[in-house]
PDB file of C-alpha atoms and ligand atoms in Angstrom:
ATOM      1  CA  UNK Q 309      93.658  86.289 103.357  1.00 54.00           C
ATOM      2  CA  UNK Q 310      95.725  88.487 105.659  1.00 54.00           C
ATOM      3  CA  UNK Q 311      97.357  91.712 104.607  1.00 60.00           C
ATOM      4  CA  UNK Q 312      99.146  94.676 106.105  1.00 60.00           C
ATOM      5  CA  UNK Q 313      96.580  97.505 106.054  1.00 66.00           C
ATOM      6  CA  UNK Q 314      99.216 100.183 105.484  1.00 87.00           C
ATOM      7  CA  UNK Q 315     101.410  98.481 102.884  1.00 90.00           C
ATOM      8  CA  UNK Q 316     100.572 101.118 100.244  1.00 96.00           C
ATOM      9  CA  UNK Q 317     100.217 104.129 102.569  1.00 96.00           C
ATOM     10  CA  UNK Q 318     100.752 107.356 100.629  1.00 93.00           C
ATOM     11  CA  UNK Q 319     101.294 105.538  97.338  1.00 97.00           C
ATOM     12  CA  UNK Q 320      99.564 106.598  94.135  1.00 97.00           C
ATOM     13  CA  UNK Q 321      98.326 103.901  91.773  1.00 98.00           C
ATOM     14  CA  UNK Q 322      96.836 104.084  88.284  1.00 98.00           C
ATOM     15  CA  UNK Q 323      94.563 101.288  87.109  1.00 98.00           C
ATOM     16  CA  UNK Q 324      93.408 101.466  83.504  1.00 97.00           C
ATOM     17  CA  UNK Q 325      90.014  99.832  83.140  1.00 96.00           C
ATOM     18  CA  UNK Q 326      89.282 100.223  86.820  1.00 97.00           C
ATOM     19  CA  UNK Q 327      85.521 100.568  86.566  1.00 97.00           C
ATOM     20  CA  UNK Q 328      84.711  96.853  86.693  1.00 97.00           C
ATOM     21  CA  UNK Q 329      86.073  93.357  87.112  1.00 97.00           C
ATOM     22  CA  UNK Q 330      89.671  92.777  88.170  1.00 98.00           C
ATOM     23  CA  UNK Q 331      90.585  96.460  87.865  1.00 98.00           C
ATOM     24  CA  UNK Q 332      87.834  97.513  90.267  1.00 98.00           C
ATOM     25  CA  UNK Q 333      88.644  94.663  92.669  1.00 98.00           C
ATOM     26  CA  UNK Q 334      92.319  95.706  92.633  1.00 98.00           C
ATOM     27  CA  UNK Q 335      91.332  99.322  93.301  1.00 98.00           C
ATOM     28  CA  UNK Q 336      89.346  98.217  96.358  1.00 98.00           C
ATOM     29  CA  UNK Q 337      92.312  96.228  97.638  1.00 97.00           C
ATOM     30  CA  UNK Q 338      94.901  98.966  97.091  1.00 98.00           C
ATOM     31  CA  UNK Q 339      92.694 101.530  98.840  1.00 97.00           C
ATOM     32  CA  UNK Q 340      92.158  99.118 101.731  1.00 96.00           C
ATOM     33  CA  UNK Q 341      95.956  98.931 101.972  1.00 96.00           C
ATOM     34  CA  UNK Q 342      96.434 102.712 102.076  1.00 96.00           C
ATOM     35  CA  UNK Q 343      96.828 103.843  98.442  1.00 97.00           C
ATOM     36  CA  UNK Q 344      95.041 106.528  96.517  1.00 97.00           C
ATOM     37  CA  UNK Q 345      93.948 105.156  93.192  1.00 98.00           C
ATOM     38  CA  UNK Q 346      93.211 106.649  89.780  1.00 98.00           C
ATOM     39  CA  UNK Q 347      90.869 104.478  87.725  1.00 98.00           C
ATOM     40  CA  UNK Q 348      90.002 104.860  84.049  1.00 98.00           C
ATOM     41  CA  UNK Q 349      87.366 103.612  81.643  1.00 97.00           C
ATOM     42  CA  UNK Q 350      85.504 104.762  78.546  1.00 97.00           C
ATOM     43  CA  UNK Q 351      81.995 104.737  80.002  1.00 98.00           C
ATOM     44  CA  UNK Q 352      81.947 107.824  82.242  1.00 98.00           C
ATOM     45  CA  UNK Q 353      78.671 106.903  83.940  1.00 98.00           C
ATOM     46  CA  UNK Q 354      80.024 103.525  84.994  1.00 98.00           C
ATOM     47  CA  UNK Q 355      83.347 105.083  85.977  1.00 98.00           C
ATOM     48  CA  UNK Q 356      81.599 107.671  88.167  1.00 98.00           C
ATOM     49  CA  UNK Q 357      79.570 104.925  89.861  1.00 98.00           C
ATOM     50  CA  UNK Q 358      82.743 102.942  90.543  1.00 98.00           C
ATOM     51  CA  UNK Q 359      84.532 105.967  91.979  1.00 98.00           C
ATOM     52  CA  UNK Q 360      81.550 106.606  94.266  1.00 98.00           C
ATOM     53  CA  UNK Q 361      81.699 102.953  95.355  1.00 98.00           C
ATOM     54  CA  UNK Q 362      85.454 103.176  96.011  1.00 98.00           C
ATOM     55  CA  UNK Q 363      85.203 106.342  98.131  1.00 98.00           C
ATOM     56  CA  UNK Q 364      87.362 109.388  98.727  1.00 97.00           C
ATOM     57  CA  UNK Q 365      90.718 107.812  97.898  1.00 97.00           C
ATOM     58  CA  UNK Q 366      89.580 107.083  94.320  1.00 98.00           C
ATOM     59  CA  UNK Q 367      89.756 109.434  91.346  1.00 98.00           C
ATOM     60  CA  UNK Q 368      88.239 108.720  87.946  1.00 98.00           C
ATOM     61  CA  UNK Q 369      89.611 109.934  84.634  1.00 97.00           C
ATOM     62  CA  UNK Q 370      87.547 108.855  81.632  1.00 97.00           C
ATOM     63  CA  UNK Q 371      89.358 107.898  78.460  1.00 96.00           C
ATOM     64  CA  UNK Q 372      90.080 105.241  75.870  1.00 95.00           C
ATOM     65  CA  UNK Q 373      93.318 103.281  76.346  1.00 94.00           C
ATOM     66  CA  UNK Q 374      93.528 102.698  72.588  1.00 92.00           C
ATOM     67  CA  UNK Q 375      93.607 106.450  71.922  1.00 93.00           C
ATOM     68  CA  UNK Q 376      97.121 107.879  72.254  1.00 93.00           C
ATOM     69  CA  UNK Q 377      95.759 111.418  72.778  1.00 96.00           C
ATOM     70  CA  UNK Q 378      93.623 110.154  75.670  1.00 96.00           C
ATOM     71  CA  UNK Q 379      96.714 108.458  77.147  1.00 94.00           C
ATOM     72  CA  UNK Q 380      98.690 111.708  76.884  1.00 96.00           C
ATOM     73  CA  UNK Q 381      95.816 113.548  78.589  1.00 97.00           C
ATOM     74  CA  UNK Q 382      95.714 110.885  81.297  1.00 97.00           C
ATOM     75  CA  UNK Q 383      99.471 111.156  81.936  1.00 95.00           C
ATOM     76  CA  UNK Q 384      99.227 114.952  82.102  1.00 96.00           C
ATOM     77  CA  UNK Q 385      96.243 114.846  84.478  1.00 96.00           C
ATOM     78  CA  UNK Q 386      97.983 112.371  86.797  1.00 96.00           C
ATOM     79  CA  UNK Q 387     101.230 114.404  86.744  1.00 95.00           C
ATOM     80  CA  UNK Q 388      99.328 117.606  87.422  1.00 96.00           C
ATOM     81  CA  UNK Q 389      97.294 116.174  90.280  1.00 94.00           C
ATOM     82  CA  UNK Q 390      99.714 113.768  91.948  1.00 94.00           C
ATOM     83  CA  UNK Q 391     103.172 114.590  90.601  1.00 95.00           C
ATOM     84  CA  UNK Q 392     104.190 110.977  90.108  1.00 92.00           C
ATOM     85  CA  UNK Q 393     102.979 107.385  90.080  1.00 95.00           C
ATOM     86  CA  UNK Q 394     104.142 104.546  92.313  1.00 97.00           C
ATOM     87  CA  UNK Q 395     102.173 101.759  90.680  1.00 97.00           C
ATOM     88  CA  UNK Q 396     100.615 101.135  87.277  1.00 97.00           C
ATOM     89  CA  UNK Q 397      98.186  98.317  86.478  1.00 97.00           C
ATOM     90  CA  UNK Q 398      97.741  98.275  82.672  1.00 96.00           C
ATOM     91  CA  UNK Q 399      94.518  96.322  82.959  1.00 97.00           C
ATOM     92  CA  UNK Q 400      92.155  97.853  80.376  1.00 96.00           C
ATOM     93  CA  UNK Q 401      91.320  95.342  77.713  1.00 93.00           C
ATOM     94  CA  UNK Q 402      88.684  93.295  76.028  1.00 93.00           C
ATOM     95  CA  UNK Q 403      88.196  89.710  75.015  1.00 90.00           C
ATOM     96  CA  UNK Q 404      85.908  88.326  72.347  1.00 89.00           C
ATOM     97  CA  UNK Q 405      85.358  84.626  71.804  1.00 90.00           C
ATOM     98  CA  UNK Q 406      84.371  83.896  68.203  1.00 92.00           C
ATOM     99  CA  UNK Q 407      84.983  81.177  65.682  1.00 95.00           C
ATOM    100  CA  UNK Q 408      87.718  81.999  63.163  1.00 93.00           C
ATOM    101  CA  UNK Q 409      85.037  82.543  60.480  1.00 95.00           C
ATOM    102  CA  UNK Q 410      83.332  85.165  62.662  1.00 95.00           C
ATOM    103  CA  UNK Q 411      86.447  87.209  63.393  1.00 95.00           C
ATOM    104  CA  UNK Q 412      86.440  90.412  61.330  1.00 96.00           C
ATOM    105  CA  UNK Q 413      89.306  92.786  60.709  1.00 95.00           C
ATOM    106  CA  UNK Q 414      87.486  95.366  62.816  1.00 94.00           C
ATOM    107  CA  UNK Q 415      87.192  92.971  65.770  1.00 94.00           C
ATOM    108  CA  UNK Q 416      90.859  91.993  65.458  1.00 93.00           C
ATOM    109  CA  UNK Q 417      91.870  95.685  65.493  1.00 92.00           C
ATOM    110  CA  UNK Q 418      89.665  96.360  68.545  1.00 91.00           C
ATOM    111  CA  UNK Q 419      91.152  93.483  70.550  1.00 92.00           C
ATOM    112  CA  UNK Q 420      94.758  94.174  69.571  1.00 92.00           C
ATOM    113  CA  UNK Q 421      94.269  97.908  70.003  1.00 89.00           C
ATOM    114  CA  UNK Q 422      92.980  97.434  73.538  1.00 90.00           C
ATOM    115  CA  UNK Q 423      95.181  94.648  74.774  1.00 92.00           C
ATOM    116  CA  UNK Q 424      98.527  95.515  73.142  1.00 93.00           C
ATOM    117  CA  UNK Q 425      98.594  99.138  71.979  1.00 88.00           C
ATOM    118  CA  UNK Q 426      96.615 100.258  75.047  1.00 87.00           C
ATOM    119  CA  UNK Q 427      98.974  98.524  77.453  1.00 89.00           C
TER     120      UNK Q 427
HETATM  121  N1  NAP T1966      88.273  87.804  83.022  1.00 72.29           N
HETATM  122  C1  NAP T1966      89.082  86.934  82.414  1.00 72.29           C
HETATM  123  O1  NAP T1966      88.895  85.705  82.468  1.00 72.29           O
HETATM  124  C2  NAP T1966      90.308  87.425  81.667  1.00 72.29           C
HETATM  125  C3  NAP T1966      91.177  86.484  81.113  1.00 72.29           C
HETATM  126  C4  NAP T1966      92.329  86.940  80.443  1.00 72.29           C
HETATM  127  C5  NAP T1966      92.572  88.295  80.344  1.00 72.29           C
HETATM  128  N2  NAP T1966      91.683  89.183  80.879  1.00 72.29           N
HETATM  129  C6  NAP T1966      92.004  90.593  80.742  1.00 72.29           C
HETATM  130  O2  NAP T1966      92.103  91.172  82.034  1.00 72.29           O
HETATM  131  C7  NAP T1966      91.603  92.501  82.000  1.00 72.29           C
HETATM  132  C8  NAP T1966      90.467  92.676  82.984  1.00 72.29           C
HETATM  133  O3  NAP T1966      89.485  91.698  82.707  1.00 72.29           O
HETATM  134  P1  NAP T1966      88.051  91.786  83.397  1.00 72.29           P
HETATM  135  O4  NAP T1966      87.368  90.481  83.146  1.00 72.29           O
HETATM  136  O5  NAP T1966      88.188  92.284  84.797  1.00 72.29           O
HETATM  137  O6  NAP T1966      87.383  92.877  82.430  1.00 72.29           O
HETATM  138  P2  NAP T1966      86.031  93.728  82.564  1.00 72.29           P
HETATM  139  O7  NAP T1966      85.239  93.414  83.789  1.00 72.29           O
HETATM  140  O8  NAP T1966      85.365  93.634  81.233  1.00 72.29           O
HETATM  141  O9  NAP T1966      86.609  95.205  82.764  1.00 72.29           O
HETATM  142  C9  NAP T1966      87.351  95.802  81.765  1.00 72.29           C
HETATM  143  C10 NAP T1966      87.614  97.226  82.211  1.00 72.29           C
HETATM  144  O10 NAP T1966      88.428  97.832  81.206  1.00 72.29           O
HETATM  145  C11 NAP T1966      87.765  98.977  80.709  1.00 72.29           C
HETATM  146  N3  NAP T1966      88.136  99.101  79.321  1.00 72.29           N
HETATM  147  C12 NAP T1966      87.949  98.221  78.302  1.00 72.29           C
HETATM  148  N4  NAP T1966      88.463  98.687  77.179  1.00 72.29           N
HETATM  149  C13 NAP T1966      88.998  99.909  77.490  1.00 72.29           C
HETATM  150  C14 NAP T1966      89.648 100.903  76.739  1.00 72.29           C
HETATM  151  N5  NAP T1966      89.865 100.766  75.424  1.00 72.29           N
HETATM  152  N6  NAP T1966      90.045 102.036  77.365  1.00 72.29           N
HETATM  153  C15 NAP T1966      89.823 102.207  78.682  1.00 72.29           C
HETATM  154  N7  NAP T1966      89.204 101.306  79.445  1.00 72.29           N
HETATM  155  C16 NAP T1966      88.784 100.174  78.851  1.00 72.29           C
HETATM  156  C17 NAP T1966      86.278  98.745  80.970  1.00 72.29           C
HETATM  157  O11 NAP T1966      85.538  99.943  81.068  1.00 72.29           O
HETATM  158  P3  NAP T1966      84.826 100.596  79.759  1.00 72.29           P
HETATM  159  O12 NAP T1966      84.168  99.474  79.011  1.00 72.29           O
HETATM  160  O13 NAP T1966      83.868 101.608  80.315  1.00 72.29           O
HETATM  161  O14 NAP T1966      85.912 101.254  78.982  1.00 72.29           O
HETATM  162  C18 NAP T1966      86.369  98.079  82.346  1.00 72.29           C
HETATM  163  O15 NAP T1966      86.571  99.030  83.356  1.00 72.29           O
HETATM  164  C19 NAP T1966      91.170  92.760  80.561  1.00 72.29           C
HETATM  165  O16 NAP T1966      92.255  93.374  79.869  1.00 72.29           O
HETATM  166  C20 NAP T1966      90.912  91.375  80.034  1.00 72.29           C
HETATM  167  O17 NAP T1966      91.044  91.327  78.611  1.00 72.29           O
HETATM  168  C21 NAP T1966      90.575  88.780  81.527  1.00 72.29           C
END
């Protein structure tokens, strides 16, 4: 795949759930194309490892996308550090494949909380 290496030069991106999977892959790509990228996740150890892997243009801010206080803190930290955002990837989320009999109210709330309220 070809791409323009400076397409996102000077742009600031936020990727929720950027410590693994598609979020981490997107962070790699945006940095390769010139952006600085803020990535989030709940597991700080994994987030720190991902930031180290991504290099100097990556910044990690730990937090839970289902927690509105954490989202306020995240917005304040990004505003304080970067002033504004050019790109947001609301990627944090979970999936759980169960039979209908196995789905509990708690599991439903976790999935909806992550994938809808979080976004
Ligand atoms: N892979 C698929 O086939 C597929 C299909 C449809 C939709 N999706 C959706 O696409 C997104 C990415 O999928 P993926 O497979 O790349 O997922 P993944 O590898 O499991 O990564 C999910 C990322 O989101 C973070 N995360 C999860 N819940 C979070 C929360 N409440 N607050 C903050 N961070 C949270 C995880 O870190 P922590 O666990 O440390 O928080 C991790 O960094 C998800 O929303 C997923 O539901 C995926």
